[in-house]
Short mmCIF file of C-alpha atoms in Angstrom, two decimals:
data_model
loop_
_atom_site.label_atom_id
_atom_site.label_comp_id
_atom_site.label_asym_id
_atom_site.label_seq_id
_atom_site.Cartn_x
_atom_site.Cartn_y
_atom_site.Cartn_z
CA MET I 1 -10.34 -1.19 -31.16
CA ALA I 2 -12.45 -4.29 -29.49
CA PHE I 3 -14.16 -3.82 -26.05
CA MET I 4 -12.51 -4.93 -22.79
CA ASP I 5 -10.04 -7.33 -24.18
CA LYS I 6 -6.50 -7.94 -22.79
CA ASP I 7 -5.50 -4.62 -23.83
CA PHE I 8 -8.64 -2.47 -22.57
CA LEU I 9 -7.37 1.07 -21.95
CA LEU I 10 -3.86 0.32 -22.84
CA ASN I 11 -3.39 2.22 -25.89
CA THR I 12 0.52 2.24 -26.35
CA PRO I 13 3.08 -0.53 -26.43
CA THR I 14 4.61 1.37 -23.05
CA ALA I 15 1.14 0.95 -21.33
CA ARG I 16 0.74 -2.41 -22.36
CA LYS I 17 4.11 -3.48 -21.10
CA LEU I 18 3.58 -1.78 -17.41
CA TYR I 19 0.44 -3.40 -17.06
CA HIS I 20 0.89 -7.02 -18.21
CA GLU I 21 4.46 -7.32 -16.79
CA VAL I 22 4.32 -5.19 -13.41
CA ALA I 23 0.56 -3.99 -12.42
CA ALA I 24 -1.22 -7.00 -12.82
CA ALA I 25 0.40 -9.32 -10.71
CA CYS I 26 0.53 -7.36 -7.90
CA PRO I 27 -1.44 -8.12 -4.67
CA ILE I 28 -4.04 -5.81 -3.64
CA ILE I 29 -3.86 -3.83 -0.68
CA ASP I 30 -7.46 -2.55 0.15
CA TYR I 31 -6.80 -0.29 2.78
CA HIS I 32 -10.02 1.62 3.04
CA CYS I 33 -13.63 -0.14 2.42
CA HIS I 34 -17.19 -1.14 3.79
CA ILE I 35 -17.11 -4.62 3.99
CA ASN I 36 -18.74 -6.44 6.85
CA PRO I 37 -16.03 -8.76 8.71
CA ARG I 38 -18.45 -11.08 9.76
CA GLU I 39 -19.18 -11.92 6.24
CA ILE I 40 -15.39 -12.75 5.59
CA TYR I 41 -15.01 -14.93 8.77
CA GLU I 42 -18.48 -16.86 8.48
CA ASP I 43 -17.54 -16.82 4.54
CA ARG I 44 -20.59 -15.99 3.43
CA ARG I 45 -22.29 -17.43 0.29
CA TYR I 46 -24.84 -15.86 -2.20
CA ASP I 47 -27.75 -17.41 -3.30
CA ASN I 48 -28.08 -15.06 -6.48
CA ILE I 49 -26.33 -12.33 -8.50
CA PHE I 50 -28.57 -9.74 -6.90
CA GLN I 51 -27.67 -10.29 -3.46
CA VAL I 52 -23.89 -9.92 -4.08
CA TRP I 53 -24.17 -7.12 -6.63
CA LEU I 54 -27.10 -4.93 -6.22
CA GLY I 55 -28.46 -5.55 -2.47
CA GLY I 56 -26.74 -2.54 -1.22
CA ASP I 57 -24.98 -0.61 -3.87
CA HIS I 58 -26.25 3.05 -4.29
CA TYR I 59 -24.21 3.71 -6.89
CA LYS I 60 -26.14 0.95 -9.13
CA TRP I 61 -29.40 2.40 -7.49
CA ARG I 62 -28.63 6.12 -8.56
CA LEU I 63 -27.92 4.92 -12.05
CA MET I 64 -31.25 3.04 -12.27
CA ARG I 65 -32.97 6.24 -10.97
CA CYS I 66 -31.63 8.44 -13.50
CA ALA I 67 -32.89 6.06 -16.21
CA GLY I 68 -36.53 6.16 -14.85
CA VAL I 69 -36.60 2.62 -12.80
CA ASP I 70 -39.72 2.71 -10.25
CA GLU I 71 -38.21 2.47 -6.80
CA LYS I 72 -39.74 -0.95 -6.26
CA TYR I 73 -37.15 -2.62 -8.55
CA ILE I 74 -34.12 -0.24 -6.45
CA THR I 75 -35.06 -0.63 -2.89
CA GLY I 76 -38.56 -1.90 -2.91
CA ASP I 77 -40.30 -5.20 -3.02
CA ALA I 78 -40.04 -6.35 -6.31
CA PRO I 79 -38.48 -9.96 -6.97
CA GLU I 80 -34.66 -10.08 -6.90
CA HIS I 81 -34.98 -11.49 -10.61
CA ASP I 82 -36.81 -8.73 -11.75
CA LYS I 83 -34.62 -6.12 -9.97
CA PHE I 84 -31.50 -7.82 -11.77
CA LEU I 85 -33.54 -7.48 -15.01
CA LYS I 86 -34.01 -3.89 -14.39
CA TRP I 87 -30.34 -3.57 -13.52
CA ALA I 88 -29.26 -5.09 -16.92
CA GLU I 89 -31.75 -3.13 -18.78
CA VAL I 90 -30.52 0.03 -17.50
CA ILE I 91 -26.44 -0.93 -17.41
CA GLY I 92 -26.94 -1.97 -21.09
CA LYS I 93 -27.03 1.73 -22.34
CA GLY I 94 -24.68 2.82 -19.68
CA ILE I 95 -22.16 4.79 -21.81
CA GLY I 96 -19.68 6.89 -20.15
CA ASN I 97 -20.68 5.60 -16.85
CA PRO I 98 -17.69 3.52 -14.84
CA LEU I 99 -20.14 1.34 -13.88
CA TYR I 100 -20.86 -0.18 -17.20
CA HIS I 101 -16.65 -1.09 -17.18
CA TRP I 102 -16.69 -2.52 -13.75
CA THR I 103 -19.80 -4.12 -14.30
CA HIS I 104 -18.04 -6.11 -17.10
CA LEU I 105 -14.72 -6.54 -15.55
CA GLU I 106 -16.55 -8.17 -12.89
CA LEU I 107 -18.36 -10.57 -14.88
CA ARG I 108 -15.61 -11.58 -16.72
CA ASN I 109 -13.02 -12.04 -13.69
CA PHE I 110 -15.30 -13.65 -11.39
CA PHE I 111 -18.15 -15.29 -13.89
CA GLY I 112 -15.77 -16.11 -17.21
CA TYR I 113 -18.66 -14.07 -19.15
CA GLN I 114 -17.53 -12.42 -22.14
CA GLY I 115 -20.63 -11.35 -23.48
CA LEU I 116 -22.54 -7.74 -22.99
CA LEU I 117 -24.78 -7.16 -20.15
CA ASN I 118 -27.86 -5.67 -21.48
CA LYS I 119 -31.84 -6.37 -21.56
CA ASP I 120 -31.67 -9.22 -24.44
CA THR I 121 -28.97 -11.07 -22.07
CA ALA I 122 -29.92 -10.59 -18.70
CA GLU I 123 -31.63 -13.61 -18.64
CA GLU I 124 -28.70 -15.50 -19.56
CA VAL I 125 -26.68 -13.62 -17.12
CA TRP I 126 -28.91 -14.46 -14.18
CA ASN I 127 -28.67 -18.12 -15.03
CA LEU I 128 -24.80 -18.14 -15.50
CA CYS I 129 -23.89 -16.16 -12.43
CA ASN I 130 -26.41 -17.99 -10.25
CA ALA I 131 -24.84 -21.16 -11.18
CA LYS I 132 -21.42 -19.95 -10.91
CA LEU I 133 -22.05 -18.85 -7.40
CA GLN I 134 -22.67 -22.37 -6.20
CA GLU I 135 -19.21 -23.41 -7.05
CA ALA I 136 -16.63 -23.83 -4.00
CA ASN I 137 -14.32 -21.10 -4.77
CA MET I 138 -17.73 -18.20 -4.84
CA SER I 139 -17.60 -17.91 -1.23
CA VAL I 140 -16.99 -14.75 0.17
CA ARG I 141 -13.38 -16.15 0.89
CA GLY I 142 -13.22 -17.61 -2.41
CA LEU I 143 -13.64 -14.07 -4.23
CA ILE I 144 -11.14 -12.67 -2.06
CA GLU I 145 -8.51 -15.12 -2.76
CA GLN I 146 -9.30 -15.03 -6.45
CA SER I 147 -8.54 -11.12 -6.53
CA ASN I 148 -5.00 -11.66 -4.80
CA VAL I 149 -6.18 -9.68 -2.07
CA GLU I 150 -3.31 -9.41 0.63
CA LEU I 151 -5.04 -7.07 3.04
CA ILE I 152 -8.08 -5.44 3.93
CA CYS I 153 -9.03 -2.59 6.35
CA THR I 154 -12.80 -2.06 7.11
CA THR I 155 -14.24 0.81 8.68
CA ASP I 156 -15.06 0.42 12.48
CA ASP I 157 -16.67 2.45 15.27
CA PRO I 158 -14.67 3.20 18.73
CA ILE I 159 -17.71 1.27 20.06
CA ASP I 160 -17.20 -1.82 17.98
CA THR I 161 -15.99 -4.98 19.99
CA LEU I 162 -13.80 -5.91 17.07
CA GLU I 163 -15.30 -9.46 17.74
CA TRP I 164 -15.17 -10.65 14.20
CA HIS I 165 -11.51 -9.34 13.68
CA GLN I 166 -10.19 -11.35 16.43
CA LYS I 167 -11.82 -14.49 15.26
CA LEU I 168 -10.17 -13.48 11.70
CA ALA I 169 -6.59 -13.01 12.98
CA ALA I 170 -7.04 -16.59 14.98
CA ASP I 171 -8.00 -18.01 11.92
CA LYS I 172 -5.03 -19.51 10.06
CA THR I 173 -7.11 -20.76 7.14
CA ILE I 174 -7.69 -17.25 5.59
CA LYS I 175 -4.17 -16.12 3.49
CA THR I 176 -6.06 -12.73 3.44
CA GLN I 177 -5.13 -10.03 6.45
CA VAL I 178 -8.16 -8.25 7.66
CA LEU I 179 -7.49 -5.45 9.91
CA PRO I 180 -10.09 -2.59 11.55
CA ALA I 181 -10.03 1.02 11.05
CA TRP I 182 -10.92 3.62 13.33
CA ARG I 183 -14.10 5.83 12.34
CA PRO I 184 -14.69 8.12 15.00
CA ASP I 185 -17.52 10.55 13.39
CA LYS I 186 -20.20 9.83 15.94
CA ALA I 187 -17.97 10.90 18.55
CA MET I 188 -17.27 14.38 17.10
CA ASN I 189 -20.85 15.10 15.73
CA ILE I 190 -22.10 16.98 18.38
CA GLU I 191 -24.75 18.46 16.65
CA LYS I 192 -26.64 15.29 15.63
CA PRO I 193 -29.54 14.41 17.82
CA ASP I 194 -28.42 10.78 18.82
CA PHE I 195 -24.84 12.22 20.33
CA ALA I 196 -25.83 12.08 23.97
CA ASP I 197 -26.85 8.48 23.25
CA TYR I 198 -23.66 7.48 21.22
CA ILE I 199 -21.58 9.19 24.06
CA ALA I 200 -23.24 6.86 26.94
CA LYS I 201 -22.31 3.89 24.83
CA LEU I 202 -19.08 4.96 24.73
CA ALA I 203 -18.91 5.37 27.91
CA ALA I 204 -20.05 1.94 28.66
CA VAL I 205 -17.59 -0.02 26.24
CA SER I 206 -14.69 2.04 27.69
CA GLY I 207 -15.64 1.91 31.31
CA ILE I 208 -14.78 5.63 32.01
CA ALA I 209 -17.75 7.89 32.92
CA ILE I 210 -17.80 10.93 30.32
CA ASN I 211 -19.30 13.99 31.68
CA THR I 212 -16.55 16.46 30.49
CA TRP I 213 -14.17 17.11 27.70
CA GLU I 214 -11.30 15.44 29.66
CA ASP I 215 -13.28 12.26 30.16
CA LEU I 216 -14.09 12.14 26.63
CA LYS I 217 -10.42 12.08 25.57
CA ALA I 218 -9.59 9.49 28.15
CA ALA I 219 -12.12 7.38 26.58
CA LEU I 220 -11.45 8.00 22.91
CA VAL I 221 -7.52 7.01 24.10
CA ASN I 222 -8.75 4.12 25.63
CA ARG I 223 -10.84 2.36 22.58
CA MET I 224 -7.71 3.60 20.52
CA ASP I 225 -5.64 1.41 22.68
CA TYR I 226 -7.99 -1.27 22.07
CA PHE I 227 -7.69 -0.65 18.39
CA THR I 228 -4.04 -0.62 18.46
CA ALA I 229 -3.84 -4.51 20.18
CA ASN I 230 -6.26 -5.45 17.55
CA GLY I 231 -3.71 -4.19 14.72
CA CYS I 232 -5.29 -0.97 13.90
CA CYS I 233 -3.16 1.64 12.43
CA LEU I 234 -5.80 3.79 9.98
CA SER I 235 -8.03 6.21 11.19
CA ASP I 236 -10.76 7.37 8.87
CA HIS I 237 -12.90 10.76 8.98
CA GLY I 238 -15.94 11.49 6.63
CA VAL I 239 -16.78 15.26 7.46
CA ASN I 240 -18.74 17.53 5.14
CA TYR I 241 -15.70 19.63 5.23
CA VAL I 242 -12.29 20.08 7.78
CA THR I 243 -13.48 22.22 10.35
CA TYR I 244 -10.74 24.54 11.82
CA ASN I 245 -11.23 27.81 13.99
CA PRO I 246 -7.89 28.82 15.77
CA ALA I 247 -10.16 30.34 18.86
CA ALA I 248 -10.87 26.69 19.98
CA THR I 249 -9.62 25.77 23.03
CA ASP I 250 -9.80 22.65 25.54
CA GLU I 251 -11.77 24.85 28.25
CA LYS I 252 -14.38 26.13 25.35
CA ALA I 253 -14.58 22.26 24.24
CA ASP I 254 -15.38 21.18 27.98
CA GLU I 255 -18.18 24.06 28.01
CA ILE I 256 -19.77 23.16 24.80
CA LEU I 257 -19.85 19.27 25.67
CA ARG I 258 -21.10 20.00 29.27
CA LYS I 259 -24.16 21.96 28.00
CA ARG I 260 -24.97 19.55 25.13
CA LEU I 261 -24.87 16.30 27.62
CA ALA I 262 -27.24 18.41 29.64
CA GLY I 263 -29.45 18.28 27.10
CA GLY I 264 -28.81 21.79 25.66
CA ASP I 265 -28.52 22.67 21.84
CA VAL I 266 -25.54 23.85 20.07
CA ASP I 267 -25.11 26.69 17.53
CA ALA I 268 -23.14 26.95 14.49
CA LEU I 269 -19.92 28.29 16.26
CA GLU I 270 -20.01 26.15 19.05
CA VAL I 271 -19.73 23.14 16.95
CA GLU I 272 -16.94 24.46 14.89
CA LEU I 273 -15.12 25.06 18.04
CA PHE I 274 -15.99 21.48 19.47
CA LYS I 275 -14.82 20.05 16.27
CA THR I 276 -11.62 21.90 15.77
CA GLN I 277 -10.60 20.72 19.35
CA PHE I 278 -11.66 17.11 18.63
CA MET I 279 -10.01 16.94 15.59
CA VAL I 280 -6.58 18.71 17.11
CA PHE I 281 -6.77 16.18 19.95
CA ILE I 282 -7.60 13.04 17.92
CA GLY I 283 -4.60 14.08 15.13
CA ALA I 284 -1.99 14.26 17.81
CA GLU I 285 -2.96 11.05 19.09
CA TYR I 286 -2.89 9.32 15.82
CA ALA I 287 0.72 10.82 15.64
CA LYS I 288 1.53 9.03 18.92
CA CYS I 289 0.18 5.83 17.94
CA ASN I 290 1.92 6.08 14.36
CA TRP I 291 -1.68 5.77 12.77
CA THR I 292 -2.19 7.21 9.50
CA MET I 293 -5.20 9.68 9.41
CA GLN I 294 -7.48 9.81 6.26
CA LEU I 295 -9.84 12.65 5.86
CA HIS I 296 -12.92 12.48 3.60
CA TYR I 297 -14.56 15.45 2.88
CA GLY I 298 -16.70 17.53 0.12
CA CYS I 299 -19.92 15.67 0.37
CA ARG I 300 -23.46 17.23 0.69
CA ARG I 301 -25.38 14.35 1.93
CA ASP I 302 -29.07 13.36 2.46
CA ASN I 303 -30.38 16.02 -0.10
CA ASN I 304 -33.74 14.50 -0.64
CA GLU I 305 -35.47 15.00 2.59
CA ILE I 306 -38.50 12.40 1.21
CA MET I 307 -36.41 9.57 0.34
CA TYR I 308 -34.05 9.80 3.29
CA GLY I 309 -37.03 9.67 5.43
CA LYS I 310 -37.93 6.39 3.54
CA LEU I 311 -34.83 4.81 3.34
CA GLY I 312 -32.05 6.48 5.26
CA PRO I 313 -28.51 7.41 4.56
CA ASP I 314 -26.16 6.04 2.35
CA THR I 315 -28.68 5.17 -0.28
CA GLY I 316 -27.95 7.29 -3.20
CA TYR I 317 -29.16 10.78 -2.54
CA ASP I 318 -25.77 12.58 -1.82
CA CYS I 319 -23.86 15.02 -3.92
CA ILE I 320 -20.82 16.76 -4.39
CA ASN I 321 -20.61 19.98 -2.17
CA ASN I 322 -18.66 23.22 -3.78
CA PHE I 323 -16.87 24.29 -0.38
CA ALA I 324 -13.39 24.33 -0.64
CA PRO I 325 -11.83 24.70 2.91
CA VAL I 326 -8.52 25.88 2.01
CA ASP I 327 -8.10 28.04 4.92
CA GLN I 328 -9.60 25.16 7.28
CA LEU I 329 -7.39 22.46 5.93
CA ALA I 330 -3.82 24.28 5.71
CA GLY I 331 -4.75 25.95 9.41
CA TYR I 332 -6.01 22.55 10.97
CA LEU I 333 -2.49 20.42 9.64
CA ASN I 334 -0.46 23.88 10.71
CA ALA I 335 -1.80 23.42 14.18
CA LEU I 336 -1.04 19.74 14.35
CA ALA I 337 2.44 20.46 12.87
CA LYS I 338 3.76 23.28 14.74
CA ASN I 339 3.50 21.34 17.97
CA GLY I 340 5.19 18.22 16.12
CA ASN I 341 1.89 16.22 15.97
CA LEU I 342 0.96 15.78 12.48
CA PRO I 343 0.71 11.91 11.91
CA LYS I 344 0.76 10.49 8.15
CA THR I 345 -2.37 12.03 6.50
CA ILE I 346 -4.24 11.37 3.50
CA ILE I 347 -6.68 13.90 1.98
CA TYR I 348 -9.71 13.29 -0.25
CA SER I 349 -12.05 15.57 -1.25
CA LEU I 350 -15.15 14.73 -3.46
CA ASN I 351 -14.86 17.85 -5.28
CA PRO I 352 -12.61 17.13 -8.34
CA GLY I 353 -11.73 21.19 -8.30
CA ASP I 354 -9.99 20.61 -5.31
CA ASP I 355 -6.85 18.30 -6.56
CA GLN I 356 -4.71 21.25 -7.09
CA ALA I 357 -5.63 22.90 -3.81
CA ILE I 358 -4.81 19.72 -2.09
CA ASP I 359 -1.73 18.81 -3.99
CA THR I 360 -0.39 22.35 -2.93
CA ILE I 361 -1.48 21.84 0.71
CA CYS I 362 0.13 18.51 0.88
CA GLY I 363 3.80 20.19 -0.70
CA CYS I 364 3.77 22.43 2.57
CA PHE I 365 3.73 19.56 5.27
CA GLN I 366 6.23 16.86 4.14
CA SER I 367 9.05 15.58 5.88
CA SER I 368 11.55 13.19 5.97
CA GLU I 369 9.51 10.92 8.31
CA ALA I 370 7.81 9.09 5.37
CA VAL I 371 7.92 8.96 1.83
CA SER I 372 4.76 11.64 0.60
CA LYS I 373 3.52 11.87 4.34
CA VAL I 374 1.17 13.87 3.47
CA GLN I 375 -0.71 12.08 0.40
CA HIS I 376 -3.56 12.88 -1.90
CA GLY I 377 -5.83 10.42 -1.64
CA SER I 378 -7.26 8.46 -4.82
CA ALA I 379 -9.79 9.53 -6.77
CA TRP I 380 -12.80 8.90 -4.66
CA TRP I 381 -16.42 8.20 -5.07
CA PHE I 382 -17.94 10.24 -7.62
CA ASN I 383 -14.49 10.89 -9.27
CA ASP I 384 -13.36 7.12 -9.29
CA ASN I 385 -13.93 6.88 -12.78
CA PHE I 386 -11.64 7.30 -16.07
CA THR I 387 -11.46 10.99 -16.17
CA GLY I 388 -11.48 11.67 -12.23
CA MET I 389 -8.64 8.91 -12.09
CA THR I 390 -6.75 10.62 -14.82
CA ASN I 391 -6.93 13.99 -13.60
CA GLN I 392 -6.17 13.34 -9.62
CA LEU I 393 -2.96 11.11 -11.16
CA THR I 394 -1.89 14.44 -13.60
CA SER I 395 -2.43 16.73 -10.86
CA LEU I 396 -0.26 14.62 -8.37
CA GLY I 397 2.06 14.42 -10.75
CA ASN I 398 2.23 18.05 -11.54
CA LEU I 399 2.27 19.27 -8.24
CA GLY I 400 3.87 16.60 -6.13
CA TYR I 401 5.49 13.32 -6.24
CA LEU I 402 3.39 10.51 -8.06
CA ALA I 403 6.11 7.92 -7.41
CA GLY I 404 5.13 8.20 -3.57
CA PHE I 405 1.29 7.76 -4.00
CA VAL I 406 -0.21 4.77 -1.90
CA GLY I 407 -2.91 4.05 -4.75
CA MET I 408 -6.09 2.72 -5.11
CA LEU I 409 -9.00 1.62 -2.68
CA THR I 410 -12.25 0.09 -3.03
CA ASP I 411 -14.44 2.20 -0.60
CA SER I 412 -16.99 -0.25 -1.43
CA ARG I 413 -19.31 -2.64 0.66
CA SER I 414 -19.30 -5.56 -2.28
CA PHE I 415 -17.03 -8.43 -2.49
CA LEU I 416 -16.96 -8.04 -6.23
CA SER I 417 -15.29 -4.55 -6.44
CA TYR I 418 -11.75 -5.76 -6.24
CA PRO I 419 -11.70 -5.22 -10.29
CA ARG I 420 -11.45 -1.43 -9.59
CA HIS I 421 -7.85 -2.08 -8.93
CA GLU I 422 -7.40 -3.31 -12.12
CA TYR I 423 -9.46 -0.50 -13.32
CA PHE I 424 -7.03 1.95 -11.61
CA ARG I 425 -3.67 0.15 -12.71
CA ARG I 426 -5.03 0.22 -16.37
CA ILE I 427 -5.79 3.84 -16.26
CA LEU I 428 -2.08 4.39 -14.46
CA CYS I 429 -0.40 2.42 -17.02
CA ARG I 430 -2.30 4.14 -19.56
CA LEU I 431 -1.31 7.81 -18.30
CA ILE I 432 2.45 6.97 -17.67
CA GLY I 433 2.68 4.93 -21.03
CA GLN I 434 1.47 7.89 -22.95
CA TRP I 435 3.90 10.17 -20.84
CA VAL I 436 6.90 7.90 -21.89
CA GLU I 437 5.27 7.51 -25.52
CA ASP I 438 5.39 11.32 -26.12
CA GLY I 439 8.90 11.96 -24.67
CA PHE I 440 7.92 13.49 -21.28
CA TYR I 441 9.60 10.76 -19.42
CA PRO I 442 12.48 8.46 -20.58
CA ASP I 443 11.71 4.55 -21.46
CA ASP I 444 13.76 3.40 -18.29
CA GLU I 445 12.51 0.30 -17.81
CA LYS I 446 13.75 -0.10 -14.10
CA ALA I 447 12.48 3.36 -12.88
CA LEU I 448 9.39 2.44 -14.86
CA THR I 449 8.77 -0.51 -12.95
CA GLU I 450 9.53 0.82 -9.57
CA ILE I 451 7.12 3.52 -10.30
CA VAL I 452 3.92 1.23 -11.15
CA ARG I 453 4.81 -1.59 -8.53
CA GLY I 454 5.23 1.12 -6.07
CA ILE I 455 1.62 3.03 -6.63
CA SER I 456 -0.13 -0.64 -7.22
CA TYR I 457 1.45 -2.30 -4.14
CA GLN I 458 4.13 -1.45 -2.53
CA ASN I 459 4.18 2.13 -1.53
CA ALA I 460 0.70 1.20 0.79
CA LYS I 461 2.64 -1.66 2.19
CA ASN I 462 5.48 0.77 3.43
CA TYR I 463 3.67 3.61 4.18
CA PHE I 464 0.76 2.10 6.32
CA GLY I 465 3.63 -0.15 7.91
CA PHE I 466 1.08 -3.17 7.87
CA ALA I 467 2.72 -6.25 10.27
CA GLU I 468 2.94 -9.28 8.33
CA LYS I 469 -0.16 -11.97 9.45
CA LYS I 470 1.06 -14.29 11.74
#
């Protein structure tokens, strides 16, 4: 079988039909990513392939370290050209890693390169890509439009001015809608050394002095209203695990917050109680606003203290945490549901061993308010590979309602990452096609078309309730 031809990953006639006739043409709704809205507004251009491809990609950095590459060629002071050559040498033997597939999909889709990237072709690819990047349609907006991206949700802190979102909303020349998404982790992480400094910034931007728990809640609501006015309808939480302690109360949260703002230390129980009350409060607010809540958990971060000290967070030193918070997660969702405060919720775990638990927890809290109101999120980070995606889709099919799934996201900082949606769609069509070929599901063209188009595009559009760009 040829490598990465038009039928890449599509191993049955049904898979090929579903992908080429249904999935491939669907626009992209990238409802969670970490790209910079300023770069979209300013329509940034890149001088070379390193800048758009390797400059901040800790996925690639991690693989290069595994291959024994010196850090000077990864995050150090080596010339960009030399760093690219090292990357090409590593990825040339990247068998089994999704980066090998992503790399070649990106080279084909954006640069028209049909060959293989390795140490022998590195110079050729460097020159070809750099020349291509000078073409008019290879700016940030050009890359987005080439990828048929209908909507992007960035990740934004409550204190963000949303200046660049406002400018994008007013710009009639950009076809893609770019919306903010609320990420309030810093307002909840009471154990962090910079917590008090952050709360002071939140107070300043909201115009509400924060001395008590009620003050903090008021400031957060103030900023949520501002985000809503700027088109936000999603939140996102990045937590080590979902915290829930039924002993938490507003009174205890107030006591703990006052202590921390006065310069005191908080112990593990106090952190748990405060974070529980924070999440109960904020989840109820999401329900009031008809926002979707995303919960990303299962990561143990910054494990290499020496390298964290040199490079800081998000540089490739995180790992899967094997702590499965079934009691806490179910308890938290129940605490919201029993008071009518459960918003639409998407649950992601970095640990693939949590797939079945998540699917069964989701099934406990569904309602007619939305199709699959509580969702098992797409295979995330270390799982967004062939095996991880296949396992997540299979688990959701086995234990939930796959046809209601809101599908893929990039979770990326790169404007070249949109082929990850193609990768996902090919895997989806391969899996469904195999089920049909094996007689697990009938060859019902109408139903299969609705399922694949839904997961690829329509379900996200319906679930989040995105308004059309004016």
